[in-house]
Amino acid sequence: MKDKIQQIKEDAVSKIEASKTIEDIENVRIAYLGKKSAFNEILKGLKDLSPEEKKEIGPLANQTKKELQHLIDDKKMALESVIDEKKEWIDVTAPGTKHAHGHLHPLSIVQRDIENIFNSMGFEIADGPDIESESYNFDAINMPDDHPGRDMQDTFWISREDGRKKGTGTVMRTQTSGVQVRYMEKHKPPFRIIVPGRVFRNEATDASHEHTFHQFEALVVGDDVSVANFLYIAETFFSEFFGQEIKARLRPSYFPFVEPGFEFDISCTNCGGKGCSTCSQTGWIEVGGAGMVHQNVFEAAGYEKDKYQGFAWGFGLERLAMMKYKINDIRLFHSGDVRFTRQF
Ligand code: DAH
């Protein structure tokens, strides 16, 4: 009996070694360990043996069965991994998987475009904090606490204690204009800068209003900077930005930090000024505020009064992006909706 078991084991081992496919190894398993196998017959016959034989043959048979089972399992695993490897190596015609690439948000694209155009006109890019002191955001640019102009902007206050000293609060900046005095405190004219930045307003949102949006402030200061310089720079910038000839026009308006102040329009980018639904048939589209820097602002920056002249100009980044790409809802920019951002 012992020899028989040994014989079966040797046969099985050589068959296992010779197996080349999963099917081969499965056949070996059935033949040697299956219900009808010679090995199973031995196990079944154990009960008819004498107690001494049982003691010897029982454990040997079980041990051998286990060993064979292990060998078969190992061989099967090895064959399976060969098959996997083959798949990976051989099927060079399988189509590759597409990896998603990151890309710029439309606002970043537009911001870079604007910065490049102004850079080419000799402007530097300046920066200021999103969380701003009340004094830079308002007081320094001629909007003290009791100034009616403050009502033009709904403000998110970060701190503003009762009974505080005037001008000591902190705000989410409502405009990039606050960077004007920040910059001028550290630099003397002549200079030209633009200040791109995120701004915040505590107001309800709709298709053309967001609580968080971006502005570009332009500030040009020197001895003899004039409104004509502003117009020239504005027309050059917008023509470059929209890739078509753009005219600008000024309408008198009021902003506390400029005198005189203007609202300015550009010729409609859709119809070129003839009149269409985009410009409500007027041929013009309003794009921002501007004016000659108020002498109080120069004074707040520590400049001698009436020594310099300059223009300041502010416009919304989203507005320009919407015009350029024909986007009809400002809320899409921060919606996080990839169906929107994937288009850029
Ligand atoms: N800061 C103004 C606003 O947010 C925009 C503005 C108007 C900026 C006139 C200027 C300016 O520099 O001269 O509504």
GROMACS .gro file of C-alpha atoms and ligand atoms in nm:
model
  358
    1MET     CA    1   0.000   0.000   0.000
    2LYS     CA    2   0.282   0.235   0.089
    3ASP     CA    3   0.448   0.166  -0.244
    4LYS     CA    4   0.124   0.226  -0.426
    5ILE     CA    5   0.088   0.565  -0.268
    6GLN     CA    6   0.448   0.646  -0.351
    7GLN     CA    7   0.392   0.535  -0.710
    8ILE     CA    8   0.080   0.748  -0.748
    9LYS     CA    9   0.266   1.045  -0.604
   10GLU     CA   10   0.558   1.009  -0.844
   11ASP     CA   11   0.328   0.979  -1.143
   12ALA     CA   12   0.127   1.278  -1.035
   13VAL     CA   13   0.436   1.494  -0.975
   14SER     CA   14   0.571   1.423  -1.320
   15LYS     CA   15   0.233   1.496  -1.478
   16ILE     CA   16   0.208   1.821  -1.282
   17GLU     CA   17   0.552   1.923  -1.402
   18ALA     CA   18   0.464   1.840  -1.760
   19SER     CA   19   0.140   2.043  -1.754
   20LYS     CA   20   0.149   2.335  -1.995
   21THR     CA   21  -0.201   2.478  -1.968
   22ILE     CA   22  -0.465   2.537  -1.705
   23GLU     CA   23  -0.661   2.259  -1.870
   24ASP     CA   24  -0.370   2.012  -1.832
   25ILE     CA   25  -0.336   2.085  -1.465
   26GLU     CA   26  -0.710   2.054  -1.412
   27ASN     CA   27  -0.700   1.714  -1.576
   28VAL     CA   28  -0.417   1.607  -1.347
   29ARG     CA   29  -0.621   1.717  -1.049
   30ILE     CA   30  -0.924   1.516  -1.160
   31ALA     CA   31  -0.714   1.214  -1.246
   32TYR     CA   32  -0.518   1.202  -0.920
   33LEU     CA   33  -0.732   1.368  -0.657
   34GLY     CA   34  -1.081   1.356  -0.810
   35LYS     CA   35  -1.365   1.138  -0.688
   36LYS     CA   36  -1.284   0.854  -0.924
   37SER     CA   37  -0.906   0.874  -0.886
   38ALA     CA   38  -0.689   0.586  -0.772
   39PHE     CA   39  -0.591   0.799  -0.480
   40ASN     CA   40  -0.945   0.843  -0.366
   41GLU     CA   41  -0.993   0.469  -0.384
   42ILE     CA   42  -0.709   0.429  -0.139
   43LEU     CA   43  -0.858   0.684   0.096
   44LYS     CA   44  -1.195   0.517   0.072
   45GLY     CA   45  -1.037   0.175   0.139
   46LEU     CA   46  -0.871   0.297   0.459
   47LYS     CA   47  -1.167   0.187   0.668
   48ASP     CA   48  -1.111  -0.178   0.570
   49LEU     CA   49  -0.752  -0.184   0.689
   50SER     CA   50  -0.630  -0.326   1.017
   51PRO     CA   51  -0.579  -0.076   1.297
   52GLU     CA   52  -0.197  -0.095   1.263
   53GLU     CA   53  -0.213  -0.033   0.888
   54LYS     CA   54  -0.463   0.246   0.935
   55LYS     CA   55  -0.225   0.417   1.175
   56GLU     CA   56   0.054   0.407   0.923
   57ILE     CA   57  -0.127   0.450   0.592
   58GLY     CA   58  -0.391   0.703   0.700
   59PRO     CA   59  -0.156   0.991   0.779
   60LEU     CA   60   0.067   0.908   0.483
   61ALA     CA   61  -0.226   0.914   0.241
   62ASN     CA   62  -0.357   1.241   0.383
   63GLN     CA   63  -0.013   1.399   0.380
   64THR     CA   64   0.045   1.295   0.021
   65LYS     CA   65  -0.292   1.429  -0.082
   66LYS     CA   66  -0.210   1.763   0.074
   67GLU     CA   67   0.128   1.779  -0.094
   68LEU     CA   68  -0.023   1.703  -0.433
   69GLN     CA   69  -0.295   1.961  -0.380
   70HIS     CA   70  -0.025   2.224  -0.302
   71LEU     CA   71   0.180   2.133  -0.606
   72ILE     CA   72  -0.127   2.153  -0.828
   73ASP     CA   73  -0.229   2.491  -0.683
   74ASP     CA   74   0.120   2.634  -0.728
   75LYS     CA   75   0.142   2.512  -1.084
   76LYS     CA   76  -0.200   2.657  -1.161
   77MET     CA   77  -0.101   2.997  -1.023
   78ALA     CA   78   0.221   2.994  -1.221
   79LEU     CA   79   0.034   2.911  -1.541
   80GLU     CA   80  -0.220   3.184  -1.478
   81SER     CA   81   0.046   3.448  -1.427
   82VAL     CA   82   0.216   3.344  -1.750
   83ILE     CA   83  -0.114   3.395  -1.926
   84ASP     CA   84  -0.152   3.743  -1.773
   85GLU     CA   85   0.198   3.840  -1.872
   86LYS     CA   86   0.138   3.717  -2.221
   87LYS     CA   87  -0.171   3.930  -2.246
   88GLU     CA   88   0.019   4.241  -2.141
   89TRP     CA   89   0.316   4.182  -2.359
   90ILE     CA   90   0.158   4.045  -2.666
   91ASP     CA   91  -0.150   4.253  -2.734
   92VAL     CA   92   0.025   4.558  -2.872
   93THR     CA   93  -0.281   4.641  -3.078
   94ALA     CA   94  -0.503   4.702  -2.775
   95PRO     CA   95  -0.610   5.068  -2.769
   96GLY     CA   96  -0.436   5.276  -2.502
   97THR     CA   97  -0.619   5.429  -2.207
   98LYS     CA   98  -0.679   5.800  -2.237
   99HIS     CA   99  -0.540   6.006  -1.950
  100ALA     CA  100  -0.715   6.328  -1.862
  101HIS     CA  101  -0.487   6.630  -1.884
  102GLY     CA  102  -0.517   6.926  -1.653
  103HIS     CA  103  -0.580   7.260  -1.821
  104LEU     CA  104  -0.628   7.623  -1.733
  105HIS     CA  105  -0.956   7.762  -1.605
  106PRO     CA  106  -1.107   8.015  -1.850
  107LEU     CA  107  -1.048   8.294  -1.597
  108SER     CA  108  -0.679   8.202  -1.576
  109ILE     CA  109  -0.655   8.203  -1.955
  110VAL     CA  110  -0.810   8.548  -1.974
  111GLN     CA  111  -0.599   8.679  -1.686
  112ARG     CA  112  -0.280   8.564  -1.860
  113ASP     CA  113  -0.391   8.721  -2.188
  114ILE     CA  114  -0.457   9.052  -2.016
  115GLU     CA  115  -0.126   9.045  -1.828
  116ASN     CA  116   0.065   8.971  -2.148
  117ILE     CA  117  -0.095   9.260  -2.334
  118PHE     CA  118  -0.027   9.508  -2.054
  119ASN     CA  119   0.326   9.375  -2.011
  120SER     CA  120   0.391   9.445  -2.376
  121MET     CA  121   0.283   9.804  -2.312
  122GLY     CA  122   0.535   9.841  -2.029
  123PHE     CA  123   0.303   9.780  -1.734
  124GLU     CA  124   0.418   9.603  -1.421
  125ILE     CA  125   0.190   9.364  -1.233
  126ALA     CA  126   0.125   9.456  -0.870
  127ASP     CA  127  -0.052   9.261  -0.603
  128GLY     CA  128  -0.242   9.308  -0.277
  129PRO     CA  129  -0.413   9.090  -0.018
  130ASP     CA  130  -0.768   8.952  -0.054
  131ILE     CA  131  -0.831   9.037   0.309
  132GLU     CA  132  -0.769   9.408   0.330
  133SER     CA  133  -0.773   9.676   0.594
  134GLU     CA  134  -1.069   9.908   0.588
  135SER     CA  135  -0.824  10.188   0.551
  136TYR     CA  136  -0.665  10.073   0.221
  137ASN     CA  137  -0.990   9.944   0.079
  138PHE     CA  138  -1.184  10.263   0.157
  139ASP     CA  139  -1.035  10.549   0.359
  140ALA     CA  140  -0.706  10.592   0.172
  141ILE     CA  141  -0.880  10.615  -0.164
  142ASN     CA  142  -1.105  10.895  -0.056
  143MET     CA  143  -1.393  10.688   0.083
  144PRO     CA  144  -1.394  10.771   0.457
  145ASP     CA  145  -1.651  10.617   0.687
  146ASP     CA  146  -1.926  10.869   0.625
  147HIS     CA  147  -1.866  10.890   0.251
  148PRO     CA  148  -2.179  10.815   0.051
  149GLY     CA  149  -1.964  10.629  -0.201
  150ARG     CA  150  -1.934  10.341   0.045
  151ASP     CA  151  -2.295  10.259  -0.019
  152MET     CA  152  -2.202  10.171  -0.375
  153GLN     CA  153  -2.042   9.851  -0.249
  154ASP     CA  154  -2.192   9.590  -0.018
  155THR     CA  155  -1.911   9.477   0.202
  156PHE     CA  156  -1.823   9.155   0.382
  157TRP     CA  157  -1.677   9.276   0.709
  158ILE     CA  158  -1.430   9.053   0.886
  159SER     CA  159  -1.405   9.273   1.192
  160ARG     CA  160  -1.566   9.600   1.277
  161GLU     CA  161  -1.620   9.652   1.644
  162ASP     CA  162  -1.866   9.899   1.787
  163GLY     CA  163  -1.708  10.211   1.923
  164ARG     CA  164  -1.392  10.134   1.725
  165LYS     CA  165  -1.157  10.396   1.598
  166LYS     CA  166  -1.261  10.491   1.250
  167GLY     CA  167  -1.089  10.306   0.967
  168THR     CA  168  -0.957  10.014   1.174
  169GLY     CA  169  -1.185   9.739   1.046
  170THR     CA  170  -1.092   9.450   0.817
  171VAL     CA  171  -1.281   9.357   0.503
  172MET     CA  172  -1.286   9.108   0.221
  173ARG     CA  173  -1.167   9.360  -0.034
  174THR     CA  174  -1.449   9.498  -0.242
  175GLN     CA  175  -1.225   9.637  -0.516
  176THR     CA  176  -0.869   9.620  -0.641
  177SER     CA  177  -0.857  10.001  -0.615
  178GLY     CA  178  -0.729   9.956  -0.260
  179VAL     CA  179  -0.393   9.844  -0.397
  180GLN     CA  180  -0.340  10.193  -0.544
  181VAL     CA  181  -0.222  10.349  -0.218
  182ARG     CA  182  -0.046  10.030  -0.104
  183TYR     CA  183   0.165  10.051  -0.419
  184MET     CA  184   0.218  10.426  -0.420
  185GLU     CA  185   0.344  10.425  -0.060
  186LYS     CA  186   0.640  10.218  -0.182
  187HIS     CA  187   0.695  10.358  -0.533
  188LYS     CA  188   0.747  10.703  -0.680
  189PRO     CA  189   0.612  10.810  -1.023
  190PRO     CA  190   0.639  10.767  -1.309
  191PHE     CA  191   0.495  10.414  -1.320
  192ARG     CA  192   0.230  10.204  -1.488
  193ILE     CA  193   0.082   9.906  -1.315
  194ILE     CA  194  -0.204   9.667  -1.340
  195VAL     CA  195  -0.345   9.486  -1.038
  196PRO     CA  196  -0.536   9.167  -1.112
  197GLY     CA  197  -0.725   9.034  -0.813
  198ARG     CA  198  -1.017   8.862  -0.655
  199VAL     CA  199  -1.281   9.084  -0.496
  200PHE     CA  200  -1.591   9.018  -0.289
  201ARG     CA  201  -1.934   9.176  -0.256
  202ASN     CA  202  -2.205   9.089  -0.011
  203GLU     CA  203  -2.483   9.074  -0.264
  204ALA     CA  204  -2.733   8.836  -0.416
  205THR     CA  205  -2.614   8.644  -0.721
  206ASP     CA  206  -2.777   8.622  -1.059
  207ALA     CA  207  -2.663   8.567  -1.417
  208SER     CA  208  -2.452   8.883  -1.410
  209HIS     CA  209  -2.365   8.919  -1.038
  210GLU     CA  210  -2.138   8.706  -0.822
  211HIS     CA  211  -2.029   8.756  -0.461
  212THR     CA  212  -1.675   8.661  -0.564
  213PHE     CA  213  -1.526   8.787  -0.887
  214HIS     CA  214  -1.211   8.941  -1.032
  215GLN     CA  215  -1.107   9.290  -1.124
  216PHE     CA  216  -0.819   9.448  -1.301
  217GLU     CA  217  -0.706   9.783  -1.177
  218ALA     CA  218  -0.480   9.994  -1.396
  219LEU     CA  219  -0.290  10.289  -1.254
  220VAL     CA  220  -0.065  10.518  -1.456
  221VAL     CA  221   0.098  10.812  -1.281
  222GLY     CA  222   0.347  11.072  -1.402
  223ASP     CA  223   0.391  11.445  -1.451
  224ASP     CA  224   0.164  11.486  -1.748
  225VAL     CA  225  -0.060  11.181  -1.779
  226SER     CA  226  -0.391  11.272  -1.940
  227VAL     CA  227  -0.732  11.132  -2.031
  228ALA     CA  228  -0.608  11.105  -2.390
  229ASN     CA  229  -0.339  10.863  -2.269
  230PHE     CA  230  -0.606  10.659  -2.099
  231LEU     CA  231  -0.820  10.641  -2.411
  232TYR     CA  232  -0.527  10.537  -2.624
  233ILE     CA  233  -0.422  10.262  -2.384
  234ALA     CA  234  -0.779  10.140  -2.342
  235GLU     CA  235  -0.839  10.116  -2.716
  236THR     CA  236  -0.505   9.948  -2.777
  237PHE     CA  237  -0.570   9.697  -2.499
  238PHE     CA  238  -0.924   9.606  -2.602
  239SER     CA  239  -0.836   9.580  -2.972
  240GLU     CA  240  -0.554   9.343  -2.882
  241PHE     CA  241  -0.766   9.144  -2.639
  242PHE     CA  242  -1.061   9.092  -2.873
  243GLY     CA  243  -0.850   9.066  -3.188
  244GLN     CA  244  -1.051   9.333  -3.369
  245GLU     CA  245  -1.054   9.710  -3.379
  246ILE     CA  246  -1.231   9.848  -3.073
  247LYS     CA  247  -1.331  10.206  -3.001
  248ALA     CA  248  -1.381  10.339  -2.649
  249ARG     CA  249  -1.601  10.620  -2.527
  250LEU     CA  250  -1.632  10.791  -2.191
  251ARG     CA  251  -1.942  10.897  -2.006
  252PRO     CA  252  -1.922  11.122  -1.701
  253SER     CA  253  -1.973  10.929  -1.379
  254TYR     CA  254  -1.877  10.935  -1.016
  255PHE     CA  255  -1.621  10.733  -0.825
  256PRO     CA  256  -1.476  10.878  -0.504
  257PHE     CA  257  -1.112  10.812  -0.594
  258VAL     CA  258  -1.113  10.992  -0.928
  259GLU     CA  259  -1.196  11.341  -1.047
  260PRO     CA  260  -1.328  11.363  -1.308
  261GLY     CA  261  -1.468  11.010  -1.315
  262PHE     CA  262  -1.601  10.818  -1.612
  263GLU     CA  263  -1.784  10.511  -1.701
  264PHE     CA  264  -1.642  10.377  -2.022
  265ASP     CA  265  -1.793  10.177  -2.304
  266ILE     CA  266  -1.633   9.990  -2.590
  267SER     CA  267  -1.777   9.937  -2.934
  268CYS     CA  268  -1.981   9.617  -2.938
  269THR     CA  269  -1.759   9.314  -3.001
  270ASN     CA  270  -2.048   9.133  -3.160
  271CYS     CA  271  -2.171   9.381  -3.423
  272GLY     CA  272  -1.876   9.622  -3.434
  273GLY     CA  273  -2.100   9.915  -3.331
  274LYS     CA  274  -2.389   9.876  -3.573
  275GLY     CA  275  -2.635   9.769  -3.303
  276CYS     CA  276  -2.744   9.417  -3.211
  277SER     CA  277  -2.911   9.227  -2.926
  278THR     CA  278  -2.580   9.196  -2.731
  279CYS     CA  279  -2.549   9.576  -2.704
  280SER     CA  280  -2.925   9.643  -2.686
  281GLN     CA  281  -2.901   9.806  -3.029
  282THR     CA  282  -2.676  10.085  -2.894
  283GLY     CA  283  -2.350   9.971  -3.052
  284TRP     CA  284  -2.172  10.012  -2.715
  285ILE     CA  285  -2.104   9.790  -2.416
  286GLU     CA  286  -2.017   9.924  -2.073
  287VAL     CA  287  -1.696   9.769  -1.943
  288GLY     CA  288  -1.565   9.962  -1.645
  289GLY     CA  289  -1.497  10.275  -1.447
  290ALA     CA  290  -1.206  10.513  -1.479
  291GLY     CA  291  -1.095  10.865  -1.411
  292MET     CA  292  -0.811  11.097  -1.321
  293VAL     CA  293  -0.669  11.006  -0.981
  294HIS     CA  294  -0.808  11.228  -0.707
  295GLN     CA  295  -0.539  11.441  -0.540
  296ASN     CA  296  -0.662  11.316  -0.201
  297VAL     CA  297  -0.548  10.968  -0.304
  298PHE     CA  298  -0.200  11.095  -0.391
  299GLU     CA  299  -0.192  11.274  -0.059
  300ALA     CA  300  -0.290  10.955   0.129
  301ALA     CA  301   0.005  10.782  -0.040
  302GLY     CA  302   0.240  11.054   0.090
  303TYR     CA  303   0.284  11.236  -0.243
  304GLU     CA  304   0.294  11.612  -0.256
  305LYS     CA  305  -0.047  11.746  -0.353
  306ASP     CA  306  -0.095  11.871  -0.712
  307LYS     CA  307   0.246  11.743  -0.817
  308TYR     CA  308   0.141  11.440  -1.022
  309GLN     CA  309  -0.133  11.340  -1.261
  310GLY     CA  310  -0.256  10.994  -1.335
  311PHE     CA  311  -0.545  10.783  -1.442
  312ALA     CA  312  -0.699  10.488  -1.268
  313TRP     CA  313  -0.914  10.230  -1.429
  314GLY     CA  314  -1.103   9.926  -1.308
  315PHE     CA  315  -1.281   9.652  -1.498
  316GLY     CA  316  -1.418   9.308  -1.431
  317LEU     CA  317  -1.234   9.003  -1.557
  318GLU     CA  318  -1.544   8.783  -1.577
  319ARG     CA  319  -1.720   9.042  -1.788
  320LEU     CA  320  -1.444   9.034  -2.049
  321ALA     CA  321  -1.426   8.655  -2.042
  322MET     CA  322  -1.804   8.638  -2.093
  323MET     CA  323  -1.785   8.872  -2.389
  324LYS     CA  324  -1.490   8.693  -2.545
  325TYR     CA  325  -1.629   8.341  -2.509
  326LYS     CA  326  -1.999   8.428  -2.524
  327ILE     CA  327  -2.076   8.296  -2.176
  328ASN     CA  328  -2.418   8.401  -2.054
  329ASP     CA  329  -2.403   8.330  -1.680
  330ILE     CA  330  -2.127   8.457  -1.450
  331ARG     CA  331  -2.207   8.184  -1.196
  332LEU     CA  332  -2.065   7.919  -1.430
  333PHE     CA  333  -1.707   8.028  -1.352
  334HIS     CA  334  -1.717   7.906  -0.994
  335SER     CA  335  -1.974   7.633  -1.044
  336GLY     CA  336  -1.709   7.361  -1.052
  337ASP     CA  337  -1.903   7.208  -1.340
  338VAL     CA  338  -1.652   7.030  -1.562
  339ARG     CA  339  -1.891   7.034  -1.856
  340PHE     CA  340  -1.823   7.407  -1.855
  341THR     CA  341  -1.449   7.412  -1.784
  342ARG     CA  342  -1.371   7.129  -2.027
  343GLN     CA  343  -1.465   7.355  -2.314
  344PHE     CA  344  -1.153   7.568  -2.267
  345DAH     N1  345  -1.332  10.023  -0.796
  345DAH     C1  346  -1.447  10.048  -0.880
  345DAH     C2  347  -1.552   9.944  -0.853
  345DAH     O1  348  -1.519   9.839  -0.806
  345DAH     C3  349  -1.408  10.044  -1.027
  345DAH     C4  350  -1.327  10.163  -1.063
  345DAH     C5  351  -1.389  10.278  -1.104
  345DAH     C6  352  -1.188  10.159  -1.054
  345DAH     C7  353  -1.316  10.390  -1.138
  345DAH     C8  354  -1.114  10.269  -1.088
  345DAH     C9  355  -1.180  10.385  -1.131
  345DAH     O2  356  -0.981  10.273  -1.082
  345DAH     O3  357  -1.106  10.496  -1.165
  345DAH     O4  358  -1.666   9.967  -0.879
   0.00000   0.00000   0.00000
